[in-house]
Short mmCIF file of C-alpha atoms in Angstrom, two decimals:
data_model
loop_
_atom_site.label_atom_id
_atom_site.label_comp_id
_atom_site.label_asym_id
_atom_site.label_seq_id
_atom_site.Cartn_x
_atom_site.Cartn_y
_atom_site.Cartn_z
CA MET A 1 -27.70 -10.26 -59.47
CA LYS A 2 -27.43 -13.62 -57.11
CA ASN A 3 -23.62 -12.92 -58.05
CA ILE A 4 -23.49 -10.32 -56.90
CA HIS A 5 -25.05 -10.97 -53.55
CA ILE A 6 -22.34 -13.38 -52.33
CA PHE A 7 -19.42 -11.25 -53.83
CA LEU A 8 -20.84 -8.49 -51.26
CA LEU A 9 -21.16 -11.23 -48.43
CA VAL A 10 -17.32 -11.96 -48.58
CA LEU A 11 -16.30 -8.87 -49.29
CA LEU A 12 -18.51 -7.52 -45.60
CA PHE A 13 -17.11 -10.67 -43.75
CA GLY A 14 -13.66 -9.94 -45.05
CA LEU A 15 -13.92 -6.51 -43.44
CA PHE A 16 -15.48 -7.66 -40.02
CA THR A 17 -12.56 -10.42 -39.62
CA GLY A 18 -10.14 -7.45 -40.57
CA CYS A 19 -11.56 -5.37 -38.46
CA SER A 20 -10.39 -7.91 -35.25
CA LYS A 21 -8.01 -8.94 -36.43
CA ASP A 22 -6.62 -5.92 -35.82
CA GLU A 23 -8.63 -5.05 -33.33
CA ASP A 24 -7.64 -8.40 -31.55
CA ASP A 25 -3.79 -7.42 -32.24
CA GLN A 26 -4.26 -3.92 -30.14
CA VAL A 27 -4.93 -5.80 -27.66
CA ALA A 28 -2.66 -8.67 -27.54
CA SER A 29 -0.06 -5.52 -28.25
CA GLU A 30 -1.10 -3.69 -25.34
CA ASN A 31 -0.98 -5.39 -23.06
CA GLN A 32 2.73 -6.95 -24.26
CA ALA A 33 3.28 -3.95 -23.77
CA VAL A 34 2.56 -3.22 -19.98
CA ASP A 35 6.35 -3.43 -18.09
CA LYS A 36 5.54 -4.96 -14.28
CA THR A 37 8.25 -5.18 -13.51
CA ALA A 38 9.12 -2.63 -12.58
CA ASN A 39 6.00 -2.22 -9.76
CA LEU A 40 7.62 -5.63 -7.97
CA LYS A 41 10.21 -4.57 -7.14
CA GLY A 42 11.11 -4.99 -3.23
CA THR A 43 10.37 -2.60 -0.32
CA GLY A 44 11.02 1.13 -0.24
CA ASP A 45 13.55 0.17 -3.03
CA SER A 46 10.83 3.40 -5.17
CA ALA A 47 11.71 5.29 -2.36
CA ASN A 48 13.69 8.51 -3.89
CA ASP A 49 10.86 7.68 -7.21
CA ILE A 50 8.21 8.71 -4.28
CA LEU A 51 9.79 11.50 -3.17
CA SER A 52 11.46 13.10 -5.71
CA ASN A 53 10.16 14.21 -9.80
CA ASP A 54 13.38 13.61 -11.02
CA LYS A 55 11.57 10.52 -12.48
CA PHE A 56 8.33 10.70 -11.91
CA THR A 57 6.09 13.78 -11.92
CA LYS A 58 3.02 12.41 -11.28
CA LEU A 59 1.65 10.14 -8.57
CA LEU A 60 -1.61 7.39 -9.84
CA ILE A 61 -2.45 4.81 -6.91
CA GLU A 62 -5.51 2.68 -7.78
CA ILE A 63 -7.57 2.04 -4.89
CA ALA A 64 -9.56 -0.96 -4.71
CA TYR A 65 -11.98 -2.49 -2.12
CA VAL A 66 -14.21 -4.81 -2.23
CA ASP A 67 -18.15 -3.70 -2.31
CA GLY A 68 -19.74 -2.19 0.84
CA PHE A 69 -15.72 -1.33 2.11
CA LYS A 70 -14.73 1.83 0.18
CA PRO A 71 -12.54 3.84 2.07
CA THR A 72 -13.57 7.09 3.85
CA ASP A 73 -13.68 10.40 2.35
CA GLU A 74 -12.40 12.06 4.69
CA ALA A 75 -9.46 9.63 5.09
CA MET A 76 -8.42 10.34 1.62
CA GLU A 77 -8.52 13.65 1.59
CA GLY A 78 -5.84 12.98 4.24
CA PHE A 79 -4.21 11.26 2.50
CA VAL A 80 -3.65 13.16 -0.58
CA ASN A 81 -2.35 15.72 1.80
CA TYR A 82 0.48 13.90 3.25
CA LEU A 83 1.58 13.06 0.43
CA LYS A 84 1.31 16.15 -1.08
CA GLU A 85 3.55 17.45 2.77
CA ARG A 86 5.90 15.28 2.21
CA THR A 87 6.86 14.63 -1.21
CA PHE A 88 7.04 16.45 -4.17
CA LYS A 89 4.79 15.22 -6.42
CA GLU A 90 1.65 18.08 -6.69
CA ASP A 91 -0.05 15.81 -10.02
CA ILE A 92 -1.31 13.28 -7.28
CA GLU A 93 -4.81 11.05 -8.69
CA LEU A 94 -6.42 8.49 -7.17
CA LYS A 95 -8.20 5.64 -9.67
CA TYR A 96 -11.05 4.24 -7.52
CA THR A 97 -12.21 0.73 -8.57
CA GLN A 98 -14.83 -1.55 -6.79
CA LEU A 99 -13.68 -5.56 -6.68
CA GLU A 100 -16.39 -8.27 -6.27
CA SER A 101 -15.53 -10.42 -2.78
CA PRO A 102 -12.74 -12.97 -2.70
CA ASP A 103 -15.26 -14.87 -0.60
CA GLU A 104 -12.70 -16.01 2.30
CA GLU A 105 -12.83 -16.33 6.15
CA SER A 106 -9.04 -14.24 5.70
CA LEU A 107 -6.29 -13.76 3.73
CA THR A 108 -2.90 -14.82 3.63
CA LEU A 109 -0.57 -12.26 2.06
CA GLU A 110 0.27 -14.67 -0.82
CA GLU A 111 -3.33 -13.94 -1.71
CA ILE A 112 -3.17 -10.49 -1.27
CA ALA A 113 -0.56 -10.68 -3.97
CA ASP A 114 -2.53 -13.26 -6.36
CA LEU A 115 -5.66 -10.43 -6.22
CA GLU A 116 -3.43 -7.50 -7.07
CA SER A 117 -2.11 -9.70 -9.80
CA GLU A 118 -5.59 -10.67 -10.71
CA ASN A 119 -6.91 -6.68 -10.62
CA ARG A 120 -4.63 -4.27 -10.40
CA THR A 121 -4.88 -2.04 -13.75
CA VAL A 122 -2.32 0.80 -13.20
CA TYR A 123 1.91 0.50 -13.93
CA ASN A 124 4.68 2.92 -14.50
CA ASP A 125 3.92 4.84 -17.56
CA ASP A 126 6.41 7.54 -18.97
CA GLU A 127 6.65 9.82 -16.00
CA THR A 128 3.37 7.99 -13.94
CA LEU A 129 4.82 7.09 -11.17
CA ALA A 130 1.45 4.40 -9.87
CA VAL A 131 0.85 2.43 -6.49
CA TYR A 132 -2.10 -0.15 -5.23
CA ILE A 133 -3.49 -0.58 -2.32
CA TYR A 134 -6.10 -2.92 -1.98
CA PHE A 135 -9.43 -2.27 1.26
CA ALA A 136 -9.84 -6.17 1.87
CA ASP A 137 -13.67 -7.43 3.44
CA ALA A 138 -11.37 -10.17 5.39
CA PRO A 139 -8.80 -9.99 8.10
CA ALA A 140 -5.29 -11.12 8.43
CA ASP A 141 -4.91 -14.58 8.59
CA GLY A 142 -3.72 -15.38 11.59
CA ASP A 143 -5.19 -12.64 13.51
CA ASP A 144 -6.64 -13.70 16.87
CA GLU A 145 -9.72 -10.59 18.23
CA GLU A 146 -9.47 -12.23 21.17
CA GLU A 147 -6.60 -11.35 22.18
CA GLY A 148 -6.28 -7.38 20.09
CA LEU A 149 -3.63 -8.88 17.42
CA VAL A 150 -5.05 -7.98 14.27
CA THR A 151 -3.63 -6.30 11.50
CA LEU A 152 -4.80 -3.84 9.98
CA GLY A 153 -2.69 -3.23 7.47
CA ALA A 154 0.43 -4.60 5.54
CA VAL A 155 2.97 -3.86 2.56
CA PHE A 156 4.90 -6.16 0.72
CA ARG A 157 6.57 -5.14 -2.31
CA ASN A 158 7.48 -0.66 -3.14
CA THR A 159 3.80 -0.09 -4.61
CA SER A 160 1.62 -2.29 -2.89
CA MET A 161 0.35 -2.11 0.33
CA ILE A 162 -3.27 -4.17 1.80
CA ILE A 163 -5.55 -2.10 4.06
CA HIS A 164 -8.06 -4.46 6.14
CA GLU A 165 -10.62 -2.66 5.69
CA ALA A 166 -13.32 -5.14 7.89
CA THR A 167 -11.16 -4.99 10.47
CA VAL A 168 -9.86 -1.47 10.32
CA ARG A 169 -13.72 -0.61 11.21
CA LYS A 170 -14.19 -3.40 14.27
CA LEU A 171 -11.84 -1.46 15.97
CA ALA A 172 -13.07 2.19 15.29
CA ALA A 173 -15.52 0.92 16.97
CA GLN A 174 -14.40 -0.04 20.28
CA ARG A 175 -13.89 4.29 20.92
CA LEU A 176 -16.79 6.62 21.12
CA PHE A 177 -14.39 9.05 19.20
CA VAL A 178 -12.14 7.41 17.63
CA THR A 179 -13.61 6.90 12.99
CA ASP A 180 -12.93 4.24 10.46
CA ALA A 181 -11.15 8.20 9.18
CA ASP A 182 -8.93 8.12 12.13
CA VAL A 183 -7.22 4.09 11.85
CA GLU A 184 -8.24 4.54 7.27
CA SER A 185 -5.15 7.90 8.42
CA SER A 186 -3.02 6.51 10.84
CA THR A 187 -3.21 3.05 8.74
CA LEU A 188 -1.53 5.03 5.09
CA ASN A 189 0.14 6.60 6.16
CA HIS A 190 1.93 4.31 8.16
CA GLU A 191 2.32 2.06 5.51
CA PHE A 192 2.78 4.73 3.05
CA GLY A 193 6.35 5.47 5.08
CA HIS A 194 7.94 2.21 4.81
CA LEU A 195 7.06 2.85 0.99
CA PHE A 196 9.69 6.05 1.62
CA GLY A 197 11.89 4.00 2.24
CA LEU A 198 11.42 4.63 6.71
CA VAL A 199 13.28 3.70 8.38
CA ASN A 200 16.83 2.21 6.48
CA LEU A 201 14.49 1.14 4.63
CA GLY A 202 15.72 2.95 1.15
CA THR A 203 16.17 6.58 3.25
CA THR A 204 19.74 6.00 4.24
CA PRO A 205 18.63 7.81 8.25
CA VAL A 206 21.25 11.44 8.75
CA ASN A 207 21.65 10.56 12.08
CA ASP A 208 20.76 6.11 14.14
CA HIS A 209 16.75 6.19 15.21
CA GLU A 210 16.03 2.94 14.08
CA ASP A 211 14.52 0.81 16.37
CA ILE A 212 16.02 -2.93 17.47
CA GLN A 213 14.88 -5.96 16.31
CA VAL A 214 14.56 -7.83 20.07
CA ASP A 215 12.20 -11.51 20.27
CA VAL A 216 10.59 -12.48 22.62
CA ASP A 217 11.60 -12.16 25.20
CA GLY A 218 12.56 -8.73 24.75
CA LYS A 219 16.54 -9.10 24.22
CA PRO A 220 17.71 -7.85 20.69
CA VAL A 221 18.13 -10.36 18.01
CA LEU A 222 22.25 -10.89 16.62
CA ASP A 223 23.22 -11.55 13.00
CA SER A 224 26.30 -13.62 13.18
CA ALA A 225 28.75 -11.10 13.84
CA GLY A 226 27.24 -10.70 17.33
CA ASN A 227 25.51 -7.02 16.20
CA THR A 228 22.31 -5.93 16.69
CA ILE A 229 19.86 -5.79 13.58
CA GLY A 230 17.53 -2.60 12.62
CA ASN A 231 13.49 -3.50 12.78
CA SER A 232 12.50 -0.80 9.21
CA HIS A 233 10.93 1.34 12.69
CA CYS A 234 12.07 4.62 14.78
CA ASP A 235 12.83 4.99 18.06
CA VAL A 236 10.97 8.08 18.66
CA GLU A 237 8.50 7.91 21.88
CA GLY A 238 5.70 9.15 19.47
CA CYS A 239 6.27 9.06 16.16
CA LEU A 240 4.43 7.89 13.23
CA MET A 241 6.94 5.19 12.46
CA LEU A 242 7.30 3.92 15.69
CA ALA A 243 7.96 0.06 16.12
CA GLU A 244 5.61 -0.61 18.79
CA LEU A 245 2.79 0.32 15.56
CA GLN A 246 4.40 -2.53 13.88
CA PHE A 247 3.11 -6.47 15.05
CA ASP A 248 4.18 -8.00 18.12
CA GLY A 249 6.07 -5.02 19.42
CA GLY A 250 8.88 -5.61 16.43
CA PHE A 251 9.56 -8.87 17.17
CA THR A 252 10.60 -11.27 14.82
CA GLY A 253 8.00 -13.55 13.24
CA LYS A 254 4.76 -12.66 12.57
CA SER A 255 6.08 -9.24 10.78
CA ALA A 256 8.72 -11.05 9.45
CA SER A 257 11.70 -9.34 7.93
CA LEU A 258 11.32 -5.93 6.65
CA THR A 259 15.20 -6.45 5.28
CA ALA A 260 13.75 -8.75 2.57
CA LYS A 261 14.62 -8.50 -1.29
CA ASP A 262 13.77 -11.23 -3.09
CA ASN A 263 11.37 -10.64 -5.51
CA ASN A 264 10.40 -14.19 -5.29
CA THR A 265 9.14 -14.71 -1.65
CA ILE A 266 6.03 -12.36 -0.53
CA THR A 267 6.78 -10.97 2.84
CA SER A 268 5.27 -8.40 4.38
CA ALA A 269 7.82 -5.67 5.26
CA CYS A 270 5.24 -4.51 7.67
CA SER A 271 1.66 -5.47 9.57
CA LEU A 272 0.60 -2.70 11.80
CA SER A 273 -1.07 -3.87 15.71
CA GLY A 274 -4.67 -2.25 15.63
CA LYS A 275 -3.86 -3.02 19.37
CA SER A 276 -0.93 -0.60 19.10
CA VAL A 277 -2.18 1.76 16.73
CA LEU A 278 -6.00 2.07 18.75
CA LYS A 279 -3.22 2.55 21.85
CA LEU A 280 -0.75 5.38 20.36
CA LEU A 281 -4.63 7.33 18.51
CA ASP A 282 -5.97 6.68 22.75
CA SER A 283 -2.75 8.74 23.44
CA LYS A 284 -3.10 11.81 21.14
CA THR A 285 -6.50 12.06 22.65
CA ALA A 286 -6.93 15.54 22.74
CA LYS A 287 -9.19 17.46 26.07
CA ASN A 288 -12.78 17.69 23.58
CA GLY A 289 -11.78 14.23 23.01
CA ILE A 290 -10.68 14.26 18.89
CA PRO A 291 -7.82 12.09 18.61
CA GLU A 292 -5.00 13.69 16.92
CA PRO A 293 -3.04 12.20 14.18
CA PRO A 294 0.08 10.70 14.83
CA SER A 295 2.91 12.59 12.86
CA LEU A 296 6.57 12.15 12.00
CA ASP A 297 8.90 12.45 14.66
CA SER A 298 11.83 15.38 13.13
CA GLU A 299 14.57 12.19 12.45
CA CYS A 300 12.50 10.50 10.07
CA LEU A 301 11.13 14.36 8.41
CA LEU A 302 15.11 14.51 7.92
CA ASP A 303 15.10 11.21 5.97
CA LEU A 304 12.63 12.13 3.61
CA LYS A 305 14.28 15.71 2.76
CA ASN A 306 17.66 13.65 2.31
CA ASN A 307 16.05 11.38 -0.08
CA GLY A 308 14.38 13.56 -2.41
CA GLY A 309 11.33 14.77 -0.86
CA ARG A 310 9.97 17.74 0.76
#
């Protein structure tokens, strides 16, 4: 009888360790199978993939937010409608992921990228294109609230975006008729415009409407050949992609180079200025006191259609 007990114990142990090994091998295999390289390209590199259905038919967007800083339902509903209006993606899924606070007073772009590496769970898979948007509880590093120079959001890869939700809410609170959803929508739509490849950032303009980089004195920045340099923003007044919405209105400096494609260096394709967005919302406030969200102008719409969008 004793020998039988020992035999059963050994058998059960063998089955347990065998199952555990199989599970570990399966997890390791799944982790190894995730190819992240397609989501680590430069801003605008996936413009056609997002706009058309040629390669990807589904858009999966992970909405990662710090506990207490989840974006409004109103803004997210409008955001999905915006994507369906401009792309051929009918299958759009939002996956919400609640995260703990990183407990930082401010966030650098490098820290934001590190947080994404730790927490992102969605990547391109088969016919699904994945995008990651992080709603943070901390402002951007270098913000100056006293001067009104604050960053609402930024894009820094082909499928990566940061929204400084804490800053969004502070900014919206400065106006009676401007809501959190108003500022969220303007920020999301503008930054995603760069993922669409606007302007001249992966989506070639049909007609020239790209604004130029200027220095702190407002003078054009020239390249080595003496030509002006584009800043990947629109020069049409009132457009959602207007250069003035960028931090410092398109000055070289904090917003970094929009055409940078070095995957080893994290650079912001656009840092959206809170002061400029608030000014634009004020200018679009209707007589009933409700601000109208800024929209893309005809030139930007033509560019998107020419690159596979609606």
